[in-house]
Amino acid sequence: MQTFRQKSETNVCESLNFCISEVISDFSDVEETKVNRSNMNITDLKDAYQSDSKYISSGYETGHSTEFEKEDTKKVRKKGQKGLPDDSGLSEFSDIEESKLFRESLSMEYKQKMKSCTENSIFLSSEIESCKTADLKMIAEFTENSAESDKKSTTLSQCSDKPEIDTVQQKLYHGKKRKNKSAKQRRKDRNKKLLATAEVHYGDEIKIDLQWANEEDYYIEYEQSQNISDDDFSLYSDENIDLTHSRKGISSEDDGEGNEITQTKGNYYEKSKRLHAQERSRSFAETQMLQYGLELSEKCLHDLKHKFRRPAKKYANFYTPLVQDKALLEMTYEQNPTTIYRKAKLQIRSSHTAVCTLLEPFNGIETVEISGRSKCGKAYTDDEVVIKIFREKGHTHHIKRMNKKINTSENLYGQVIGLLNRNRYDQIDHPVLVCELDKYEYDKAKPVCKTLPKFHLLSENSEDRPSPFCVDIYDYNENTKRITHKRSLQVSPALRQKYLFYVAYISWESLYPLGAIIRVHKSTDDLMSALRILELQYKVPTLYSRDTLEEADRILGLRSLDNRQTRYDLTNQCNTFTIDPMNSEVLDDAVSINKLPNGGYRVGVHITDVSSFVDIDSALDEEARQRGTTFFRGQFGDPHQMLPEPISIKCSLKECYSRLAFSIFYHFDEKFRHINADTKCCKSIIASHSQMTYAQVQDIIGNQAQHKFKADVLALFEISKSLRKRRLGNGMASINYEQDVFEDEENSSNFPEAYYLIEEIMILTNHSVATYLLQKFPDCVPLRCQDHPPSRKLKEWRKEYPKISNLILRLQGYPTTLDMKTKIDIDVFDKPDGPKLRYNDVMCVQKWLWSTMVDHLNNKETTKAAEWLRKEDLHPFHALAIQKWKSIQTFAEYRCSGMFTGSKIKHFSLGVFPYTHFTSPVRRYIDIVVHRLLHAAIDENSSPYSCEEVHSICQDMNKIAKEAKDYDNHCKSLLLADKLQRSPVTVHAFVDECNEKDLSLLIPGCSYLNKHCTQLKLNHLRVNERPKFKADIDKPNSEAGRQYMVLTWKDRIYSTSGQRPFPKYPKDGYKVMPKGQPQKINPHQKTDFKQMSGWIEYIKGLVINSDPSNMLPHINFDPNDAVAASFLHSSVNTENDVNSEVQHVRDPKGKWQNTGTAFITEQYCSYSMDFHHGQVIAVQLSSEIQKGILTPYIQLVDMTQNLKYCLQHMQDPVGTLEEYSTISTKLRYDDSKHYKSVWIPIILMETAMAVVRDDAIVINNIPVSINENDGYFILRSDFCFERNIDFGGKSVYFKEEEDDIDDTEENESQRFQSEDYLCIKCPVSTKTNEYVRVRKTNAPNEYNIWTNHAKTIKVSKTRKNTPDEKIRIHFRFIKNRPLPSTKRIMCSVEIMQKPEIDKRIEVLVGHINRSTLLAKAIALNRKVPPLGMYNIELY
């Protein structure tokens, strides 16, 4: 009976909800409040019955539309496919005047539906007669309310015959100044809003103008500037402009608008609801803990400090207290010379070093080094501090403790003396930081964010720990505000990088602050685990507050939130469409274009009006401001939306749905020139008629696809091209290159024209809105600004790239300001007073890229060939110059127009003034602020914000934008690492900088990678000598005064062919260097050098020219025009490869050939290679877990066919070749088995460390047979004998004593062998996964180097004692990795033989049960046995 009653109650509730939802769609704005009351009654009824049925008062509440609503929606979609949807499909936002006929025609139909539903409700009520009387009364009352609603609907349709609605009072909630009210009172006020008064006829012309002071304001000061800065450099990253993933939301296929909201399963809106229904979730607690820290009681702090009282005394006065009196610091700063005290921002680099960036540089000095922990003080990273500079440059500073002298000729040193502002964890006494364990001391932890140098971890000082690799975990009690010991955790050194710890700051009374571990996170290969760490590290907001959810539910229950009479209905006047990535759901901008009768075009930009949904100071507004922006995480799933997902989708400009918007119209003449004086703006209602993707638009532009809006797209493309040409000049031709992490990924590199079509229009819109608002509210407009880079840095950059800089497309037209003598222009070489090109002025291009271009040109595919020229990130010197250019740019930030003047409110990279962010209100809070200002300006109201409020918002948004950018970059790095884990990728990297420790590389298309991911440690390359640095005399670098680095090796490298490598010049043969000199390897094997004059001709003809196909016959194209090696001194007297083989003879035709074998007298070959700025090096990227997160790293360096350096076993030999031991040695052991279990892992660890330091043997061109877990290869015995290769090693013999012989063992001498290590490398095709011979013209993405490590397990001989005797070496893989498709491959095998002493120790310890009683007693720490008769006789 109970079950039947529950079902009946659910049916009644659903039927009544259906009735009311039908009435809601027929109500006008005047009756909107009454409908909301009806919704509340439904909710009360549902709560009274405690039903599990979903709340279906309207399509927005749960996303499940009623059957009649679905039918109406289908009608709209059908009409939208044929043309514009009519007013019936857009009745939700239609004006009363235009919707009355629609209502009258449907009123009788709705009345019949209501009657049917009412009868159904009465029938269901009769079925539950056994229910309580109160319940029956409630059902009857609700049925009566439904009947009354039907009458009101009929009355409303009769009232709609009035020609106009009389004046209605309006509450101006956007323009009116906010009073000092509580949040609760403000919410009450918002529920009482009245409709505005207006008389607007849709046939009238829009009369609100956005006009500039003069036509040239849009291009003020910069005639042809560039869109490049550190955070604005990417064409689409900042200025609207991260279009690649910013619009990627939740994908769904729905029939109705209601369905699209709740079918976004797994979003944070739904998760927040579920978790708020529970008491508390762990993830929510962790997020709160990292954001707001802990609150500890005084008693707890006293007890914790007491445990570390003794070490605290040692460093009690280690730090000089920082002055925090701002007034005193300001006075000290002003009264002393500027070369002594300076304001700066602190950046902690390591435990004992930091760098301070001066806020006001002087005399060309921008940074000051802080050397020593005591001189940093108790300051955090990003703190604004006052430093004292010790002395000027040119002195030598002596450090007594290290007995070391530091030359300060290049650096300036100082000390932190005062604290001005704390930017991290301000007003948080006990913050919680994400940390990793110190590599050498497990009682220390290093914050990942480097806010602090290190933590000294709280521990229980237990002496009976099972292992020294233990840390103590504590539990925090919110009620008592105490920390208590919970457990101890053993962390293996092999897994140290996989652990992250949440460490609570307790106090700082010693050398390092005291911290306690309160949470442990063990990372896995699961991406969600890594994403969770990133969310905690960057404080990414995830769950929404309870008040925000309530506010969102209230908004979703409303059918209209704004007076439609004040808006222009443009649904039938504009062919509006969106252009976004595939599967995008959050769409905040649309465009339209109309051909005007008198000639020219009117372009409309339509931005969704989010500010009509989000009121100032509401719970939703406060949540949006706290989040600041949407945090994107690429392909990992739904982004962390600034607004709850249903609100974001409700605001999105979905196809065939009416939406509130701002519409801005621009007039262009027939030549696509912008007419500034005819710009209009209004509040509107629009409906998108098509949702297009970038791929579709790119195909339309390339004339490879058909679409109903093809003519509109092509016209918009011509307009955007005209705008871009005016703004960037020849720089518009440049294409931003990005590594394709996924094949189906849409990015600006794949669809450049489609992306900049939207980009240019949005830049124009942001500029026009900023111009208009500055006229209305000159003191409170948030502007997007970027300062000029220092002139000194610009001059240095131009000096480093004096001629190449003029060839960089994206910098063309750089202004002559900022003390630049000449502007960047490819035509400068043709001018009489311009620089002259000589025959030895060359530039380098990758061989595979040049070969690809040649193939395209031979096939008359000029457009494809031009695309490779336009991707400047693939050209070494272009890419390096652009990277250097980005490094000298300042960060773009938001500034209030009333707080700054002059150049401080201009945007250097865009070359546009003024500029703001207006076009992405769904994902940026600053855009919502601008929308509110625009509301007030259009309505002629006062500004809703004061200057101080806008300034505060800008400061908050700048901090959040930096966190969001770092989070986005880290997510991209994680995405790449996930791909590399499955399949390593070979890339061509460019040498940037060299020093005595490492080699910095630039990997094209991976600007988001951390610098540690792109560094080559020289000690991992096993060089034989210290690096040497010499002045570079090659033309590209000699003009900049650069140096190059020389690395020298001495290795044993052999080939199974017994021959030397093929000579660089076959006619001359292989050139052997004189004895005592290393063989020089050609450093430029992967590049060709072209004369700069010819390269300029290619750029002008194929890129800058409007029709490259017509210019092709006039281009002096020579595919073999490589510059002679004599022009490059670094290539003179070099060979392409090296080994230790010696045999080479001439054939009868006089050519040099390698035949036969010869006895090798010198097993080692000495060789060297130069490393120049801009040199191309092939490296292979893989991934590993670092700091708890999967991170890309350089796994292998592919220098030549014979020289491939595996860095994996060099940087982590134990983790790659063996396993880390976690058991410490004992004073006494139980038995031989216990002794071996402790010592064998330790010995193997030591052996692994030793083999990578010793010389290895490399044998190339070995046929290797492989299986799933093992394999083998065969070598000739004479080959091994001549090259002194011994796989067996010396034998170890045992003579067992009679007392130590097991029944199963034989009483005879036995021989034991120890395992050697192998590193096996084989090039395989990325398409077929089969062995491939790599040629110089192969693109790096066509192959990778399969790499695996193994141990020899058996060495046997076949055909013994014959000339054909061979050695078969069997091995087993240490770790299982995916294998090549073929089971027999041609490999390069690196043999790392264990030292003989380590082999003997391993064998002896492993067979201790065969040793003498005396040896056993000593090993196990037992009583020494008495001497036998044989031993006595020896004495």
CSV table of C-alpha atoms in Angstrom, one decimal, residues 73 138 160 185 208 301 303 358 512 805 808 826 942 987 1026 1043 1051 1175 1242 1294 1301:
chain,number,residue,atom,x,y,z
A,73,THR,CA,11.0,22.9,-30.0
A,138,MET,CA,-3.6,19.6,-0.4
A,160,SER,CA,-3.2,41.3,-24.9
A,185,GLN,CA,18.0,42.0,2.1
A,208,ILE,CA,22.9,54.6,-29.8
A,301,LEU,CA,51.0,25.6,19.4
A,303,ASP,CA,52.9,21.6,22.7
A,358,LEU,CA,63.3,45.7,-8.7
A,512,TYR,CA,63.4,26.4,8.5
A,805,SER,CA,64.9,40.1,-37.0
A,808,ILE,CA,60.3,37.6,-38.9
A,826,ILE,CA,61.7,42.8,-44.8
A,942,SER,CA,25.4,56.5,-13.3
A,987,VAL,CA,61.2,16.4,-32.0
A,1026,ARG,CA,84.9,19.9,-19.2
A,1043,GLN,CA,80.1,31.8,-28.1
A,1051,ASP,CA,83.8,5.9,-26.0
A,1175,GLN,CA,71.7,24.4,-34.0
A,1242,ILE,CA,72.0,-2.5,-1.4
A,1294,PHE,CA,83.6,-22.2,-4.2
A,1301,ILE,CA,76.7,-29.0,2.1
